[in-house]
Amino acid sequence: DSQQFAHPDYDDSGWQTVRIPHDWAIYGPFSINNDKQNVAITQDGQKEAMEHAGRTGGLPFVGPGWYRLEFEAPDFAEGKSCRLIFDGAMSNADVYINGEHAAFWPYGYNSFIVDATPYMKAGEANQLAVRLENYNESSRWYPGAGLYRNVHLVVTNQSYIPIWGTQVITPEVSEKEATVDLKISLVGAKRVRTVIRDASGKKVAVRCGSKKAEDGRRVQKLKIRKPKLWTPETPDLYYAVTSVYKGFKKVDEYTTRFGVRSIELIADKGFFLNGKVRKFQGVCNHHDLGPLGSAINVAALRRQLTMLKEMGCDAIR
């Protein structure tokens, strides 16, 4: 562990080469001494602290680790904006871009965004370094370690819709018609146009222009005739494709995936989906994939979800 690892000129040729997503702790070795905890588990009625071993799988996830990457950003130039999206980093992430500290994010279970614009070099190779550290006694299950989800580089113009900058709700839903309310956060522009398409790509609604809400976001209201209603058994989705214009020039495009459905909670009656009462058939599920660790494996996750679905599961915590 050294701050020299953040420096662009540091020689990392002797480091291990890995693919992201990655979990460094799943490789072991297992040990009863890994994260041995001296605590009182009050849920079990323990009054005094005592030794507990193996609560986190006996794997060496505690401590620091570093990742480094030299990367090109051919789309980035003067006048552009650049963001890094970390889908999951376990944990206490310090992010360095070209040797400068760009962000700190402590929590390992949230995605987060780093504004990389001030640190990027246009037309040159850029250096990314990430330091992560899990603390002792920070978990009672196996949390994994490292960049356990993907990292994305997003380059836009200076007028754009921010990442996670849209919100879709369907306040009025029936089999004949659905109302779609789209709220849009905008940077550097005011004019937008949205086209809603179904899963086959067919255009089902269009709206040009928007109104300004009290919170500063732009609001569009659209109608879908004879919508396909979303349920766990019929997970039909729609796509709202929002284009941002500066004058008459399109400068950004943002796609929001959503389902058309109504949700109600009625006292003494329960939860209603699309006007029909529904009981949750839920499970609690940790994010790791057993012996594969916490680094996301799409095929393994699909297999897991398929098995749960076949069991009748329709909700996951």
JSON list of C-alpha atoms in Angstrom, two decimals, residues 222-314:
[
{"chain": "A", "resi": 222, "resn": "LEU", "atom": "CA", "xyz": [-47.31, 11.26, -22.96]},
{"chain": "A", "resi": 223, "resn": "LYS", "atom": "CA", "xyz": [-50.10, 8.75, -23.65]},
{"chain": "A", "resi": 224, "resn": "ILE", "atom": "CA", "xyz": [-49.79, 5.09, -24.68]},
{"chain": "A", "resi": 225, "resn": "ARG", "atom": "CA", "xyz": [-52.90, 3.49, -26.18]},
{"chain": "A", "resi": 226, "resn": "LYS", "atom": "CA", "xyz": [-53.64, -0.15, -25.35]},
{"chain": "A", "resi": 227, "resn": "PRO", "atom": "CA", "xyz": [-50.46, -0.57, -23.28]},
{"chain": "A", "resi": 228, "resn": "LYS", "atom": "CA", "xyz": [-48.94, -3.91, -22.41]},
{"chain": "A", "resi": 229, "resn": "LEU", "atom": "CA", "xyz": [-49.06, -3.89, -18.62]},
{"chain": "A", "resi": 230, "resn": "TRP", "atom": "CA", "xyz": [-45.99, -4.99, -16.67]},
{"chain": "A", "resi": 231, "resn": "THR", "atom": "CA", "xyz": [-46.22, -7.94, -14.25]},
{"chain": "A", "resi": 232, "resn": "PRO", "atom": "CA", "xyz": [-43.60, -10.49, -13.14]},
{"chain": "A", "resi": 233, "resn": "GLU", "atom": "CA", "xyz": [-45.30, -12.98, -15.48]},
{"chain": "A", "resi": 234, "resn": "THR", "atom": "CA", "xyz": [-45.49, -10.54, -18.42]},
{"chain": "A", "resi": 235, "resn": "PRO", "atom": "CA", "xyz": [-42.44, -8.25, -17.99]},
{"chain": "A", "resi": 236, "resn": "ASP", "atom": "CA", "xyz": [-43.18, -6.07, -21.02]},
{"chain": "A", "resi": 237, "resn": "LEU", "atom": "CA", "xyz": [-41.00, -2.95, -21.19]},
{"chain": "A", "resi": 238, "resn": "TYR", "atom": "CA", "xyz": [-41.06, 0.34, -23.05]},
{"chain": "A", "resi": 239, "resn": "TYR", "atom": "CA", "xyz": [-38.19, 2.68, -23.96]},
{"chain": "A", "resi": 240, "resn": "ALA", "atom": "CA", "xyz": [-38.37, 6.46, -23.69]},
{"chain": "A", "resi": 241, "resn": "VAL", "atom": "CA", "xyz": [-35.69, 7.89, -25.99]},
{"chain": "A", "resi": 242, "resn": "THR", "atom": "CA", "xyz": [-35.12, 11.55, -25.09]},
{"chain": "A", "resi": 243, "resn": "SER", "atom": "CA", "xyz": [-33.14, 13.79, -27.44]},
{"chain": "A", "resi": 244, "resn": "VAL", "atom": "CA", "xyz": [-31.57, 17.06, -26.27]},
{"chain": "A", "resi": 245, "resn": "TYR", "atom": "CA", "xyz": [-31.29, 19.98, -28.71]},
{"chain": "A", "resi": 246, "resn": "LYS", "atom": "CA", "xyz": [-29.13, 23.07, -28.66]},
{"chain": "A", "resi": 247, "resn": "GLY", "atom": "CA", "xyz": [-30.87, 25.24, -31.20]},
{"chain": "A", "resi": 248, "resn": "PHE", "atom": "CA", "xyz": [-31.74, 22.80, -34.00]},
{"chain": "A", "resi": 249, "resn": "LYS", "atom": "CA", "xyz": [-28.76, 20.53, -33.35]},
{"chain": "A", "resi": 250, "resn": "LYS", "atom": "CA", "xyz": [-29.20, 17.29, -31.40]},
{"chain": "A", "resi": 251, "resn": "VAL", "atom": "CA", "xyz": [-26.42, 17.16, -28.78]},
{"chain": "A", "resi": 252, "resn": "ASP", "atom": "CA", "xyz": [-27.41, 14.23, -26.55]},
{"chain": "A", "resi": 253, "resn": "GLU", "atom": "CA", "xyz": [-29.70, 11.20, -26.38]},
{"chain": "A", "resi": 254, "resn": "TYR", "atom": "CA", "xyz": [-30.77, 9.29, -23.28]},
{"chain": "A", "resi": 255, "resn": "THR", "atom": "CA", "xyz": [-32.83, 6.08, -23.12]},
{"chain": "A", "resi": 256, "resn": "THR", "atom": "CA", "xyz": [-35.02, 5.23, -20.11]},
{"chain": "A", "resi": 257, "resn": "ARG", "atom": "CA", "xyz": [-36.41, 1.71, -19.82]},
{"chain": "A", "resi": 258, "resn": "PHE", "atom": "CA", "xyz": [-39.68, 1.35, -17.90]},
{"chain": "A", "resi": 259, "resn": "GLY", "atom": "CA", "xyz": [-42.77, -0.76, -17.40]},
{"chain": "A", "resi": 260, "resn": "VAL", "atom": "CA", "xyz": [-46.38, 0.45, -17.47]},
{"chain": "A", "resi": 261, "resn": "ARG", "atom": "CA", "xyz": [-48.08, -0.58, -14.23]},
{"chain": "A", "resi": 262, "resn": "SER", "atom": "CA", "xyz": [-50.10, 0.75, -11.32]},
{"chain": "A", "resi": 263, "resn": "ILE", "atom": "CA", "xyz": [-49.24, 0.12, -7.68]},
{"chain": "A", "resi": 264, "resn": "GLU", "atom": "CA", "xyz": [-51.55, 0.57, -4.70]},
{"chain": "A", "resi": 265, "resn": "LEU", "atom": "CA", "xyz": [-51.28, -0.20, -1.00]},
{"chain": "A", "resi": 266, "resn": "ILE", "atom": "CA", "xyz": [-54.78, -0.41, 0.51]},
{"chain": "A", "resi": 267, "resn": "ALA", "atom": "CA", "xyz": [-55.25, -0.73, 4.27]},
{"chain": "A", "resi": 268, "resn": "ASP", "atom": "CA", "xyz": [-56.73, -4.09, 5.36]},
{"chain": "A", "resi": 269, "resn": "LYS", "atom": "CA", "xyz": [-56.60, -5.32, 1.76]},
{"chain": "A", "resi": 270, "resn": "GLY", "atom": "CA", "xyz": [-52.92, -5.32, 0.84]},
{"chain": "A", "resi": 271, "resn": "PHE", "atom": "CA", "xyz": [-50.81, -4.70, -2.24]},
{"chain": "A", "resi": 272, "resn": "PHE", "atom": "CA", "xyz": [-52.44, -4.25, -5.66]},
{"chain": "A", "resi": 273, "resn": "LEU", "atom": "CA", "xyz": [-50.62, -4.50, -9.00]},
{"chain": "A", "resi": 274, "resn": "ASN", "atom": "CA", "xyz": [-52.62, -3.25, -11.99]},
{"chain": "A", "resi": 275, "resn": "GLY", "atom": "CA", "xyz": [-55.78, -3.30, -9.86]},
{"chain": "A", "resi": 276, "resn": "LYS", "atom": "CA", "xyz": [-55.34, -6.92, -8.72]},
{"chain": "A", "resi": 277, "resn": "VAL", "atom": "CA", "xyz": [-54.34, -8.03, -5.22]},
{"chain": "A", "resi": 278, "resn": "ARG", "atom": "CA", "xyz": [-50.93, -9.71, -5.11]},
{"chain": "A", "resi": 279, "resn": "LYS", "atom": "CA", "xyz": [-48.99, -11.48, -2.36]},
{"chain": "A", "resi": 280, "resn": "PHE", "atom": "CA", "xyz": [-45.21, -11.18, -2.43]},
{"chain": "A", "resi": 281, "resn": "GLN", "atom": "CA", "xyz": [-43.29, -14.45, -2.83]},
{"chain": "A", "resi": 282, "resn": "GLY", "atom": "CA", "xyz": [-39.92, -13.05, -1.81]},
{"chain": "A", "resi": 283, "resn": "VAL", "atom": "CA", "xyz": [-36.42, -14.09, -0.81]},
{"chain": "A", "resi": 284, "resn": "CYS", "atom": "CA", "xyz": [-33.40, -12.38, 0.74]},
{"chain": "A", "resi": 285, "resn": "ASN", "atom": "CA", "xyz": [-30.33, -12.86, -1.42]},
{"chain": "A", "resi": 286, "resn": "HIS", "atom": "CA", "xyz": [-26.73, -11.71, -0.95]},
{"chain": "A", "resi": 287, "resn": "HIS", "atom": "CA", "xyz": [-24.93, -10.21, -3.93]},
{"chain": "A", "resi": 288, "resn": "ASP", "atom": "CA", "xyz": [-22.08, -12.75, -4.07]},
{"chain": "A", "resi": 289, "resn": "LEU", "atom": "CA", "xyz": [-22.33, -15.90, -6.17]},
{"chain": "A", "resi": 290, "resn": "GLY", "atom": "CA", "xyz": [-21.00, -18.41, -3.65]},
{"chain": "A", "resi": 291, "resn": "PRO", "atom": "CA", "xyz": [-17.61, -19.85, -4.70]},
{"chain": "A", "resi": 292, "resn": "LEU", "atom": "CA", "xyz": [-17.50, -17.46, -7.68]},
{"chain": "A", "resi": 293, "resn": "GLY", "atom": "CA", "xyz": [-17.30, -14.51, -5.28]},
{"chain": "A", "resi": 294, "resn": "SER", "atom": "CA", "xyz": [-18.81, -11.07, -5.65]},
{"chain": "A", "resi": 295, "resn": "ALA", "atom": "CA", "xyz": [-17.45, -10.24, -9.13]},
{"chain": "A", "resi": 296, "resn": "ILE", "atom": "CA", "xyz": [-20.58, -10.23, -11.28]},
{"chain": "A", "resi": 297, "resn": "ASN", "atom": "CA", "xyz": [-20.97, -13.18, -13.62]},
{"chain": "A", "resi": 298, "resn": "VAL", "atom": "CA", "xyz": [-23.93, -12.60, -15.92]},
{"chain": "A", "resi": 299, "resn": "ALA", "atom": "CA", "xyz": [-24.45, -16.27, -16.82]},
{"chain": "A", "resi": 300, "resn": "ALA", "atom": "CA", "xyz": [-24.35, -17.34, -13.16]},
{"chain": "A", "resi": 301, "resn": "LEU", "atom": "CA", "xyz": [-26.71, -14.55, -12.11]},
{"chain": "A", "resi": 302, "resn": "ARG", "atom": "CA", "xyz": [-29.14, -15.44, -14.91]},
{"chain": "A", "resi": 303, "resn": "ARG", "atom": "CA", "xyz": [-29.07, -19.09, -13.78]},
{"chain": "A", "resi": 304, "resn": "GLN", "atom": "CA", "xyz": [-29.71, -18.02, -10.18]},
{"chain": "A", "resi": 305, "resn": "LEU", "atom": "CA", "xyz": [-32.64, -15.78, -11.10]},
{"chain": "A", "resi": 306, "resn": "THR", "atom": "CA", "xyz": [-34.10, -18.43, -13.41]},
{"chain": "A", "resi": 307, "resn": "MET", "atom": "CA", "xyz": [-34.06, -20.99, -10.58]},
{"chain": "A", "resi": 308, "resn": "LEU", "atom": "CA", "xyz": [-35.71, -18.52, -8.20]},
{"chain": "A", "resi": 309, "resn": "LYS", "atom": "CA", "xyz": [-38.35, -17.72, -10.82]},
{"chain": "A", "resi": 310, "resn": "GLU", "atom": "CA", "xyz": [-39.09, -21.42, -11.31]},
{"chain": "A", "resi": 311, "resn": "MET", "atom": "CA", "xyz": [-39.58, -21.70, -7.54]},
{"chain": "A", "resi": 312, "resn": "GLY", "atom": "CA", "xyz": [-42.26, -19.01, -7.74]},
{"chain": "A", "resi": 313, "resn": "CYS", "atom": "CA", "xyz": [-40.15, -16.11, -6.48]},
{"chain": "A", "resi": 314, "resn": "ASP", "atom": "CA", "xyz": [-41.29, -12.68, -7.65]}
]
